[in-house]
PDB file of C-alpha atoms in Angstrom:
ATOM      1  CA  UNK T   1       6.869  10.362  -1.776  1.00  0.00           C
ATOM      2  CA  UNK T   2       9.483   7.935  -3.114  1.00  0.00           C
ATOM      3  CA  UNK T   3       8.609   5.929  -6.118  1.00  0.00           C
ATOM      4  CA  UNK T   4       9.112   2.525  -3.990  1.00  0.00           C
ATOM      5  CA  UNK T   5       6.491   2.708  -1.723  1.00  0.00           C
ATOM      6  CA  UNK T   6       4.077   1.139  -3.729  1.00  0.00           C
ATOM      7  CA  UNK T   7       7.177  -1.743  -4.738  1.00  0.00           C
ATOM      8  CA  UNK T   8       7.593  -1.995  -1.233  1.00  0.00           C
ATOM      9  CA  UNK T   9       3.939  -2.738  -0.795  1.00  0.00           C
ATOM     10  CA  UNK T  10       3.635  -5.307  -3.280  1.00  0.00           C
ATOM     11  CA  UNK T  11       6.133  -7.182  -2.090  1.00  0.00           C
ATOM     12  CA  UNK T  12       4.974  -7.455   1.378  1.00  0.00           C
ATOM     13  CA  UNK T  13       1.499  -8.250   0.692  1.00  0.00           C
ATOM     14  CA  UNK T  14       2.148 -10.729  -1.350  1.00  0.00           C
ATOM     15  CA  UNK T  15       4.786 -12.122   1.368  1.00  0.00           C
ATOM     16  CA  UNK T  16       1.885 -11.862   3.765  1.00  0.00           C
ATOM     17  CA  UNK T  17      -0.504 -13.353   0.983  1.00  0.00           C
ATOM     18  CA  UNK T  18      -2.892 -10.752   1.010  1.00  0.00           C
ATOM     19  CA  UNK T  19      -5.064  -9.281  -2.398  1.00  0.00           C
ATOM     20  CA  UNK T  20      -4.319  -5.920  -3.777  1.00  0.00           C
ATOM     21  CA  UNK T  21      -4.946  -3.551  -6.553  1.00  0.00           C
ATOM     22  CA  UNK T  22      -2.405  -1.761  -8.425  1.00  0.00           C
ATOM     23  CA  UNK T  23      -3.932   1.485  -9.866  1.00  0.00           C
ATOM     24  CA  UNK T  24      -1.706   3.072 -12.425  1.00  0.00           C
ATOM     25  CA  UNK T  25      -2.341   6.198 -14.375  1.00  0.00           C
ATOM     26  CA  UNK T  26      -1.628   5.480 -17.961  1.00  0.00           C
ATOM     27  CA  UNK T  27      -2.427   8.752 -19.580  1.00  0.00           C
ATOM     28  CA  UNK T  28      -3.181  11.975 -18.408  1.00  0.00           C
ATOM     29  CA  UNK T  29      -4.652  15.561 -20.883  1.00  0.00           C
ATOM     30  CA  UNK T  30      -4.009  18.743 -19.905  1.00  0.00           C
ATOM     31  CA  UNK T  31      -3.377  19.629 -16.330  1.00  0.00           C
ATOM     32  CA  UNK T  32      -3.975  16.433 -13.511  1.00  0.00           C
ATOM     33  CA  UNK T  33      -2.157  16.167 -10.462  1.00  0.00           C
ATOM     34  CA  UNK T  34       0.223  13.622 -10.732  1.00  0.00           C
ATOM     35  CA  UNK T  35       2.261  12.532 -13.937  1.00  0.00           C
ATOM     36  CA  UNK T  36       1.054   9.043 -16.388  1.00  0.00           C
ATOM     37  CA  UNK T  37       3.244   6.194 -14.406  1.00  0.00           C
ATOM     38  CA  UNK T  38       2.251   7.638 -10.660  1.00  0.00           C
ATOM     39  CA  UNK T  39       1.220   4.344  -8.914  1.00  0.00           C
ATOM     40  CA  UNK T  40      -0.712   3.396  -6.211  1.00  0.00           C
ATOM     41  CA  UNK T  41      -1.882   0.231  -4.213  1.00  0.00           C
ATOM     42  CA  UNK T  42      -4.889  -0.405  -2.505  1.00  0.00           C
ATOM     43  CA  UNK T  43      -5.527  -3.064   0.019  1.00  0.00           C
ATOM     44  CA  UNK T  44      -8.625  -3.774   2.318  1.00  0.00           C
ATOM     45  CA  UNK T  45      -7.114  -2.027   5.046  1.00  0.00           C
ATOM     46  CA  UNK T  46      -4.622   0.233   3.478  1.00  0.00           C
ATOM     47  CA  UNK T  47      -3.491   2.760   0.536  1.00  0.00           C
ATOM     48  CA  UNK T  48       0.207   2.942  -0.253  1.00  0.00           C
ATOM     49  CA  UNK T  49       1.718   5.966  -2.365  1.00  0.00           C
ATOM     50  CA  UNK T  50      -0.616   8.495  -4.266  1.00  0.00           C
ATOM     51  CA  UNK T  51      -1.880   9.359  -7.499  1.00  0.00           C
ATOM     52  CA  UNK T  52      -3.048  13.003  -6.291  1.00  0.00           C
ATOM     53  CA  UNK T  53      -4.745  12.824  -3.304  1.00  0.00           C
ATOM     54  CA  UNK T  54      -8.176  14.481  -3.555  1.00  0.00           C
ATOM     55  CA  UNK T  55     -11.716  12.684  -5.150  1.00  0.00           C
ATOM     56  CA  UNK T  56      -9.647  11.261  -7.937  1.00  0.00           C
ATOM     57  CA  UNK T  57      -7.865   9.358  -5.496  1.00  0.00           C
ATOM     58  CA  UNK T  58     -11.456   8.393  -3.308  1.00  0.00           C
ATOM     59  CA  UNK T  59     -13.054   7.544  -6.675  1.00  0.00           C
ATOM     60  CA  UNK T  60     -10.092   4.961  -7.532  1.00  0.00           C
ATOM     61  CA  UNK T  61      -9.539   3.604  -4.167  1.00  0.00           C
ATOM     62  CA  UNK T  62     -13.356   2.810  -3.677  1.00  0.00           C
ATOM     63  CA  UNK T  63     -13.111   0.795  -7.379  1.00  0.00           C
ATOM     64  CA  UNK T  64     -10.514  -0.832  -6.179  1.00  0.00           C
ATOM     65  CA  UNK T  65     -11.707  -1.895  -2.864  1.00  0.00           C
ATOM     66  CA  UNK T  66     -15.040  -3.207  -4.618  1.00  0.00           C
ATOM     67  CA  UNK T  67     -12.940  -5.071  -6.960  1.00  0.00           C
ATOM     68  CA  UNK T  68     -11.593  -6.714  -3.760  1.00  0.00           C
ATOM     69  CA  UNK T  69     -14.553  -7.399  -2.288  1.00  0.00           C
ATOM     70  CA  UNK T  70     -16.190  -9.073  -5.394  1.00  0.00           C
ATOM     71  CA  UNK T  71     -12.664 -10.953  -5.983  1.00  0.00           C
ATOM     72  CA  UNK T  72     -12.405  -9.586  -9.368  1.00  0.00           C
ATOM     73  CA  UNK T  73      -9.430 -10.894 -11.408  1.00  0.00           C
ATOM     74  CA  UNK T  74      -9.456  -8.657 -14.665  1.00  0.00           C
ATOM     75  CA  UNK T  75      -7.822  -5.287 -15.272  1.00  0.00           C
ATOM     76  CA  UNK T  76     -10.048  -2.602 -15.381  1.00  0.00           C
ATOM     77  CA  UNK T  77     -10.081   0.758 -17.081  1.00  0.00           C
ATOM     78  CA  UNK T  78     -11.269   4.049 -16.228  1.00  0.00           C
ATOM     79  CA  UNK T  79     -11.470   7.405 -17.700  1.00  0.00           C
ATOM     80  CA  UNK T  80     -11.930  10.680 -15.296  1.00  0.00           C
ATOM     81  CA  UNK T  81     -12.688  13.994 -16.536  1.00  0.00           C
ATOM     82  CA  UNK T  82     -11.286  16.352 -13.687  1.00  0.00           C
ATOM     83  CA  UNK T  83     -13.461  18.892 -13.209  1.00  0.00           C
ATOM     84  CA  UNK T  84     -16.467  19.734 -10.968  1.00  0.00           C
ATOM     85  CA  UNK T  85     -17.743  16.203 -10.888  1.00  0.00           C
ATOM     86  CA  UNK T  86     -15.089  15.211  -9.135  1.00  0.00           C
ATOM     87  CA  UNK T  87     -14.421  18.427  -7.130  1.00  0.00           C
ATOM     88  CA  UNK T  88     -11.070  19.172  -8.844  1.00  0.00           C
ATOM     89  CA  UNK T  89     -10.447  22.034 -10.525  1.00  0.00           C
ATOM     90  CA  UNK T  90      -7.496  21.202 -12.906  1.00  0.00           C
ATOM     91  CA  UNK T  91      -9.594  20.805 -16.061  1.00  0.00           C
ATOM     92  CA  UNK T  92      -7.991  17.956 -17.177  1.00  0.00           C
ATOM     93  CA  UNK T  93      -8.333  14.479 -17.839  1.00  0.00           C
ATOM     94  CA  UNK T  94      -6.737  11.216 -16.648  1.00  0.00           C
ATOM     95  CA  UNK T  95      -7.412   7.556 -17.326  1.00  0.00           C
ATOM     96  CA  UNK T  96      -6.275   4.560 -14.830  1.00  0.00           C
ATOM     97  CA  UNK T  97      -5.521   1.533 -15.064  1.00  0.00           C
ATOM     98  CA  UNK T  98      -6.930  -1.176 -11.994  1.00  0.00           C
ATOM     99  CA  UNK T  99      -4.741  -4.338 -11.769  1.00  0.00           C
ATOM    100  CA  UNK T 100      -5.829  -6.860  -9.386  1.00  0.00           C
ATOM    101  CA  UNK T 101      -2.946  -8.449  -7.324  1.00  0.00           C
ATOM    102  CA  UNK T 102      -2.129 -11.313  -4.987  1.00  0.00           C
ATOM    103  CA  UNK T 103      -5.496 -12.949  -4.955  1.00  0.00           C
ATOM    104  CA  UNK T 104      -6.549 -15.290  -1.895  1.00  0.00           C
ATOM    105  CA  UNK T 105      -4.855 -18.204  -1.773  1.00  0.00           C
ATOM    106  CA  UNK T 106      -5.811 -21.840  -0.502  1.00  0.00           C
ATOM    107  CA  UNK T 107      -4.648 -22.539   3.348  1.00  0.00           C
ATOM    108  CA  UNK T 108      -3.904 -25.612   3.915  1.00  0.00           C
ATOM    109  CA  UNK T 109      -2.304 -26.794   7.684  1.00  0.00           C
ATOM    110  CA  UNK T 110      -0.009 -30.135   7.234  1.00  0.00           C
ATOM    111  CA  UNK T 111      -0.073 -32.131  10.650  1.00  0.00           C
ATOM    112  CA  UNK T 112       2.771 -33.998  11.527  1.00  0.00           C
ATOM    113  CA  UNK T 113       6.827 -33.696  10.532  1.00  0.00           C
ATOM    114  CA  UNK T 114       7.948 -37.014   9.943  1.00  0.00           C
ATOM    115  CA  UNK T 115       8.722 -39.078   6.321  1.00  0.00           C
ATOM    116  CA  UNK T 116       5.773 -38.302   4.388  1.00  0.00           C
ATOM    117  CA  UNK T 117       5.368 -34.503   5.836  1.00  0.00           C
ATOM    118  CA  UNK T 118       8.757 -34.013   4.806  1.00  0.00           C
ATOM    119  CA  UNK T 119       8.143 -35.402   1.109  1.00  0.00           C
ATOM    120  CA  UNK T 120       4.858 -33.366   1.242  1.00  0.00           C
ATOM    121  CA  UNK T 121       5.787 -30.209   2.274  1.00  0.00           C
ATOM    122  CA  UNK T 122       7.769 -29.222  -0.060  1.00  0.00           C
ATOM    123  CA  UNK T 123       5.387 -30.082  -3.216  1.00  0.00           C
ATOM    124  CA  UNK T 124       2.909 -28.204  -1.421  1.00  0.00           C
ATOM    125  CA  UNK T 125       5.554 -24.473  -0.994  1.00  0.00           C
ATOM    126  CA  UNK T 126       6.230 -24.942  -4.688  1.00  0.00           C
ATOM    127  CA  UNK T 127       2.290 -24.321  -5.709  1.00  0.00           C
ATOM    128  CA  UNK T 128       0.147 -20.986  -4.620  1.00  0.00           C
ATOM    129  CA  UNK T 129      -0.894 -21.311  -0.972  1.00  0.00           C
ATOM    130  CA  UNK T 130       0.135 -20.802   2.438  1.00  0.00           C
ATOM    131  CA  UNK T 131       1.398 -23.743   4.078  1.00  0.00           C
ATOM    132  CA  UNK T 132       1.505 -23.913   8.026  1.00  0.00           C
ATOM    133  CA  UNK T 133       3.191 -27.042   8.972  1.00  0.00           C
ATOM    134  CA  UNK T 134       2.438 -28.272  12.880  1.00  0.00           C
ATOM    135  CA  UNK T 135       3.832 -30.649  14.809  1.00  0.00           C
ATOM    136  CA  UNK T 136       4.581 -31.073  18.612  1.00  0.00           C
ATOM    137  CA  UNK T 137       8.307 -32.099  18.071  1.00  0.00           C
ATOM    138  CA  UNK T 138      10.637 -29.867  17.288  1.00  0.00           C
ATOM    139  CA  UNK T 139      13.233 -32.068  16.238  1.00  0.00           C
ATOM    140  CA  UNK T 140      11.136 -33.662  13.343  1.00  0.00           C
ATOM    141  CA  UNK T 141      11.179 -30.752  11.432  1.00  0.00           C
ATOM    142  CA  UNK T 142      14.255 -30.611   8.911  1.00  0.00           C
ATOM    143  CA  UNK T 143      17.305 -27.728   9.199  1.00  0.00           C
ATOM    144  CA  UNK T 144      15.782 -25.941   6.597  1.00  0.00           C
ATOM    145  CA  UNK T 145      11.972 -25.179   6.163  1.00  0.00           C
ATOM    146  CA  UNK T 146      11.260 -24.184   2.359  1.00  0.00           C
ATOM    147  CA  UNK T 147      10.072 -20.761   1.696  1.00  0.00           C
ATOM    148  CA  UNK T 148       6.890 -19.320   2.307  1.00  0.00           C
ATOM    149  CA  UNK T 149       5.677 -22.329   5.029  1.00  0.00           C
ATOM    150  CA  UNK T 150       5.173 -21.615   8.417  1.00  0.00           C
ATOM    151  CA  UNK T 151       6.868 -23.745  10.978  1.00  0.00           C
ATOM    152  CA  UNK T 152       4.694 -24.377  14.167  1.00  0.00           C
ATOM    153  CA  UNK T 153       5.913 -25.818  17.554  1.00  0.00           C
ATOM    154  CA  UNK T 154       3.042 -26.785  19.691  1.00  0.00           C
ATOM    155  CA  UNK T 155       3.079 -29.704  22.574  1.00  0.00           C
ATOM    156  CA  UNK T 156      -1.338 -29.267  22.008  1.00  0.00           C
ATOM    157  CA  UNK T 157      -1.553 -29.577  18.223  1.00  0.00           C
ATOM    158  CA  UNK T 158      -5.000 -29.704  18.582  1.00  0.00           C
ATOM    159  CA  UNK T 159      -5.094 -26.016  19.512  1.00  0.00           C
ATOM    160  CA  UNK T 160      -4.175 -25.012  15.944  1.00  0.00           C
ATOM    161  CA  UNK T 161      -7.110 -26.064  14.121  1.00  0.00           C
ATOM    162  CA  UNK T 162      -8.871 -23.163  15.762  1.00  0.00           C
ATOM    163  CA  UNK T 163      -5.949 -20.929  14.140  1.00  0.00           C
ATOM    164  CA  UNK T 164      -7.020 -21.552  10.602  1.00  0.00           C
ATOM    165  CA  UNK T 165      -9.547 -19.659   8.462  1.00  0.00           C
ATOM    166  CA  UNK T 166     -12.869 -21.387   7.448  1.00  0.00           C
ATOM    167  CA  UNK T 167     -12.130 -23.075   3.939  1.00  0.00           C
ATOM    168  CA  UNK T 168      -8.904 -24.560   5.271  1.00  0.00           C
ATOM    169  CA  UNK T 169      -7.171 -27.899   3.905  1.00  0.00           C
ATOM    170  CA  UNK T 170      -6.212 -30.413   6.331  1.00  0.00           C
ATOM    171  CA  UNK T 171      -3.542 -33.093   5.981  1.00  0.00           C
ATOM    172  CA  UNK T 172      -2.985 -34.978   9.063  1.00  0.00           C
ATOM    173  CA  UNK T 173      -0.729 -38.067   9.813  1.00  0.00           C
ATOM    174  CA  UNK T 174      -2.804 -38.693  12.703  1.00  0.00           C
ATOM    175  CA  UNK T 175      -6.117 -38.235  13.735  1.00  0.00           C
ATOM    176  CA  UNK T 176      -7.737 -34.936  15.597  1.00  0.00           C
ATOM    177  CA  UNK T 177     -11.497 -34.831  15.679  1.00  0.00           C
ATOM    178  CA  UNK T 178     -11.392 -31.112  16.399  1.00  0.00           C
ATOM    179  CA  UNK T 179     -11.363 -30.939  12.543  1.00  0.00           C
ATOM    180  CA  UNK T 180     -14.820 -32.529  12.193  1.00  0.00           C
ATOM    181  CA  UNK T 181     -16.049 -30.852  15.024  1.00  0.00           C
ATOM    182  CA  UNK T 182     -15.433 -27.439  13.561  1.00  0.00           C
ATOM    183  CA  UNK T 183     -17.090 -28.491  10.015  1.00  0.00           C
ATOM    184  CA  UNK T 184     -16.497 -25.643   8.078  1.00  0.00           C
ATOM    185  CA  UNK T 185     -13.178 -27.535   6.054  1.00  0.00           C
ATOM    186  CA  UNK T 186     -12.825 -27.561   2.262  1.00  0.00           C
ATOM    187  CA  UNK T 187     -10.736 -30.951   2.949  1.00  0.00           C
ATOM    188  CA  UNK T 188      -9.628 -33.216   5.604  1.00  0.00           C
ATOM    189  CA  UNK T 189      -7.250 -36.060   5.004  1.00  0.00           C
ATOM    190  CA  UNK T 190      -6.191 -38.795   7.576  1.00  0.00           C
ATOM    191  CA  UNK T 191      -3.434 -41.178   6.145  1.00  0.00           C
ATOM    192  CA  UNK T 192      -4.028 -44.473   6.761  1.00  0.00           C
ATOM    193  CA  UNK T 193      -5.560 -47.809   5.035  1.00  0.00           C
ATOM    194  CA  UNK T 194      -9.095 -48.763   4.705  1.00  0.00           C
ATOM    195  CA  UNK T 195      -9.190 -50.871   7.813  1.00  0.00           C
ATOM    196  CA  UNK T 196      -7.586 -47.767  10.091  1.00  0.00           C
ATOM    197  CA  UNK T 197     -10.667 -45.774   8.391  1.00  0.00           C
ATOM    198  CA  UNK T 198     -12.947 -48.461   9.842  1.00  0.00           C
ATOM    199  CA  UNK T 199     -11.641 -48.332  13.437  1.00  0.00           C
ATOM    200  CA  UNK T 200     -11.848 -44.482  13.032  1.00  0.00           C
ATOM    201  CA  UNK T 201     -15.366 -44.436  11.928  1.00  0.00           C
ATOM    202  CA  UNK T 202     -16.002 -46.589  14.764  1.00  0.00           C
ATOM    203  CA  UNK T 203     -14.883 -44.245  17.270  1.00  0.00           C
ATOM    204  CA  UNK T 204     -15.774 -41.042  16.025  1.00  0.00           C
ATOM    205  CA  UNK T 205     -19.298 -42.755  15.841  1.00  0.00           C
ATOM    206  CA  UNK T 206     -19.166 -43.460  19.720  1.00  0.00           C
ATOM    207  CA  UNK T 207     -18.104 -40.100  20.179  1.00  0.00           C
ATOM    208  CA  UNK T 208     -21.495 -38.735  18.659  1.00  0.00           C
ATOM    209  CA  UNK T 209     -20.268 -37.732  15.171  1.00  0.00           C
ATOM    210  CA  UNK T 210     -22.731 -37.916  12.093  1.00  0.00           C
ATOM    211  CA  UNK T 211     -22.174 -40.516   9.463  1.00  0.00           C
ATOM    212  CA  UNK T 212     -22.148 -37.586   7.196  1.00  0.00           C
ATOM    213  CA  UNK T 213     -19.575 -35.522   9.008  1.00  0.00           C
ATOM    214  CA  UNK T 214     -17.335 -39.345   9.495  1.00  0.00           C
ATOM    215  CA  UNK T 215     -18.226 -39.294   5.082  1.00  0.00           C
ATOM    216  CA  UNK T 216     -16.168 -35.822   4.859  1.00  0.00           C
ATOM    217  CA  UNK T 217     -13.233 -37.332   5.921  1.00  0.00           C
ATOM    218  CA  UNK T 218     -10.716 -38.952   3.685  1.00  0.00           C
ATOM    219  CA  UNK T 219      -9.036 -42.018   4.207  1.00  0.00           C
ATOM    220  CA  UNK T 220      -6.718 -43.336   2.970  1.00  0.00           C
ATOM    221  CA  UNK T 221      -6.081 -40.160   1.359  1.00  0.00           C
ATOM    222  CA  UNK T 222      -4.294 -39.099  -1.845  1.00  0.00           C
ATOM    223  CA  UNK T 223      -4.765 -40.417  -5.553  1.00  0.00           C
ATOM    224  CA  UNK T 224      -5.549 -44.137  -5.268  1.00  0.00           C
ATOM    225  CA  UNK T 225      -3.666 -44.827  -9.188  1.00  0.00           C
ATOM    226  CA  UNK T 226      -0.720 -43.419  -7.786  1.00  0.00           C
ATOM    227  CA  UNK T 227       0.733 -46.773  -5.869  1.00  0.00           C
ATOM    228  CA  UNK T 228       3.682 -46.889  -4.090  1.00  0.00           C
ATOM    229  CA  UNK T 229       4.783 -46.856  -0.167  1.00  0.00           C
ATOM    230  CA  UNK T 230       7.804 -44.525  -0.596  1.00  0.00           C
ATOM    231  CA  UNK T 231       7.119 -41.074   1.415  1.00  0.00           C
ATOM    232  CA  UNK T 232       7.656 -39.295  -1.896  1.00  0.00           C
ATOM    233  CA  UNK T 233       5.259 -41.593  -3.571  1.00  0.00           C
ATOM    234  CA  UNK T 234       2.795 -40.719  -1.185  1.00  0.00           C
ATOM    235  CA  UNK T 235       3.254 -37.324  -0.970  1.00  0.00           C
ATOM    236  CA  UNK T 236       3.343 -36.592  -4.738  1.00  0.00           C
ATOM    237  CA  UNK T 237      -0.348 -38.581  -4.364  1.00  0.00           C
ATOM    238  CA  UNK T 238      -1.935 -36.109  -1.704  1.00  0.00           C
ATOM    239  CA  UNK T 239      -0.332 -33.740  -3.692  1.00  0.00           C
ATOM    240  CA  UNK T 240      -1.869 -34.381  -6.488  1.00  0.00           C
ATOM    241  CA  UNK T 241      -5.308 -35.446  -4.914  1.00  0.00           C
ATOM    242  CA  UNK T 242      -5.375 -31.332  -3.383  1.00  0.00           C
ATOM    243  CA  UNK T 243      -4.918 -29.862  -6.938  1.00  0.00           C
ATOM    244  CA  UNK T 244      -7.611 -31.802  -8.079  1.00  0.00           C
ATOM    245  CA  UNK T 245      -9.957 -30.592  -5.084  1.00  0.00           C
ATOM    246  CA  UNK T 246      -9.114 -26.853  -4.799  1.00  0.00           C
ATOM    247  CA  UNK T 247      -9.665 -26.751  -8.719  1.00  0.00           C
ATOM    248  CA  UNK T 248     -13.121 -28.624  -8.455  1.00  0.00           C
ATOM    249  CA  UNK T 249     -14.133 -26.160  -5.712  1.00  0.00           C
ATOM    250  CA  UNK T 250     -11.865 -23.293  -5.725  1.00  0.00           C
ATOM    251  CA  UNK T 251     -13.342 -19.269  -5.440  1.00  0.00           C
ATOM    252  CA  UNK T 252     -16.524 -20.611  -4.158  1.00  0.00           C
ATOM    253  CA  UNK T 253     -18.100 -18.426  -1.802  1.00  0.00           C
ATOM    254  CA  UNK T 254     -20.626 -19.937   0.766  1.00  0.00           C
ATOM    255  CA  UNK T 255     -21.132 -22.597  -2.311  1.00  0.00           C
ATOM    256  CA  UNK T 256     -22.077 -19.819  -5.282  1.00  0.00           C
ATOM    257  CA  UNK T 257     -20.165 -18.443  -7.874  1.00  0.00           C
ATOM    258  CA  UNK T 258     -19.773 -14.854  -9.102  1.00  0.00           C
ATOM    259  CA  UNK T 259     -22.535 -12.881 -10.589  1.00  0.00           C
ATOM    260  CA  UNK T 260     -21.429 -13.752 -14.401  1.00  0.00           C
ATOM    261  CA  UNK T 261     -21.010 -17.066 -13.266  1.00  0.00           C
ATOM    262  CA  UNK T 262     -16.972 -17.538 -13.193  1.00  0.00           C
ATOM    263  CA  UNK T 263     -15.367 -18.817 -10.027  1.00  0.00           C
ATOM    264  CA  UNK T 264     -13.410 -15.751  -8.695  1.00  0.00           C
ATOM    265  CA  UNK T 265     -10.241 -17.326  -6.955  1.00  0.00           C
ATOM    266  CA  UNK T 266      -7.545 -18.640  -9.344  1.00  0.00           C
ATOM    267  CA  UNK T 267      -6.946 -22.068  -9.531  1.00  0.00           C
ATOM    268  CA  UNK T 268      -3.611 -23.928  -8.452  1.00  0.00           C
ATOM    269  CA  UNK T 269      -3.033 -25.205 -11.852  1.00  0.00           C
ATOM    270  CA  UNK T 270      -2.908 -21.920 -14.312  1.00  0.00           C
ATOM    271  CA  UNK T 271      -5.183 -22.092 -16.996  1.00  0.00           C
ATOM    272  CA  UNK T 272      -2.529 -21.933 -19.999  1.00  0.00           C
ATOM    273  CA  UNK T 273      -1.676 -24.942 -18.673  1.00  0.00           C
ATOM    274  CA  UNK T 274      -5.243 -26.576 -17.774  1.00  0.00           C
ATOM    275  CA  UNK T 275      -5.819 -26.303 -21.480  1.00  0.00           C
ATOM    276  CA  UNK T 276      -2.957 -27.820 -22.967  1.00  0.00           C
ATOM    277  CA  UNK T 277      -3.861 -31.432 -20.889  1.00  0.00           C
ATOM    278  CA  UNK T 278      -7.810 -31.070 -21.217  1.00  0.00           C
TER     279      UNK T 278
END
């Protein structure tokens, strides 16, 4: 099998923002089946290229899908004898090496195309997410969409708040109460001033909503010390205002943490660089 397969599957799972695990043996004794520097990925749903095929290859793909499923984000060593244990008779042994990949990312839907989703937008492609940007008029969106954001066209904007996973953020430049009435959002913005929060409250009240569902939403949103009424001053704000959310909450899980107690999605701001400014 050609030594880019498992390239070739990097690159699109990461395009399609989906976790993997690179498993790479790094030494082999005596006789194994495949040669130290054979590589293979593993997804949820998928295995791409071989390191030997057989139990060796069930034992590492099962380690790798656990790692998956418990979101683990070290590197991971194992040693395998190849004999009878592992119903192969080539008497070696091999070690691998299990490199998690691509972890989740934050989703976060941007409603609305005009001055301040076109200042936004682009802050938010430049940091780890997937961006779908919505918006019922297809000539507010700019020539060129930046990389990595999906543009969507839709005369019922409404409709797409059903299309995003539970956890979602949402950043809208005007108000859909199909956001509350799903419930399950990390965040949900409305820009606006304090007195347009008021009337808001006020409707969404009439219209049977919970003063603490109404409480989840914020408006005016973004970082209030960041003044200014430029669309890139606001932007850089709500920006700014969704780092500092998705790294208070980020990995959790149904509200818990991992076993050892570490969160177990990365945050948006690396941590090299969360401990130079803490």
């Amino acid at each position: 099998m050609s030594n880019t397969v498992w390239i070739n599957a990097l690159a699109e799972l990461q395009q399609q923002g989906e976790p993997c695990v690179l498993v790479t043996i790094i030494e082999e004794r005596g006789s194994t089946p495949r040669n130290a520097g054979s590589k293979m990925v593993v997804s949820r749903e998928r295995l791409y290229d071989t390191i030997g095929g057989g139990h060796l290859e069930y034992k590492a793909q099962k380690i790798a899908r656990e790692m998956l499923e418990n979101r683990v984000r070290e590197t991971r060593l194992e040693r395998f004898s190849l004999g009878a244990s592992l119903g192969q008779c080539c008497g070696g042994a091999t070690v691998l090496l299990f490199e998690p990949m691509g972890q989740p990312q934050a989703h976060i839907a941007v409603f609305g195309a005009g001055h301040v989703g076109r200042a936004l937008v682009p802050l938010l492609a430049s940091l780890p997410c997937k961006v779908r940007w919505i918006d019922s008029r297809e000539s507010e969106f700019p020539a060129q969409i930046p990389a990595g954001v999906e543009k969507v066209v839709n005369d019922e904007v409404v409709d797409e708040v059903g299309n995003m996973p539970a956890g979602s953020y949402f950043i809208v430049m005007t108000l859909t109460a199909a956001i509350l009435s799903r419930g399950d959002f990390t965040y949900y913005g409305l820009i606006g001033s304090k007195s347009k929060r008021a009337k808001f409250e006020h409707r969404l009240r009439d219209r049977g909503f919970q003063p603490e569902t109404v409480q989840r939403m914020r408006c005016p949103m973004g970082i209030a010390e960041v003044k200014g009424k430029l669309p890139v001053e606001i932007a850089v704000s709500i920006a700014g205002e969704m780092i500092a959310i998705y790294n208070a909450h980020f990995g959790e899980k149904g509200g818990e943490k991992s076993a050892d107690g570490e969160k177990p999605v990365p945050m948006l701001v690396p941590a090299a660089r969360r401990s130079q400014t803490g």
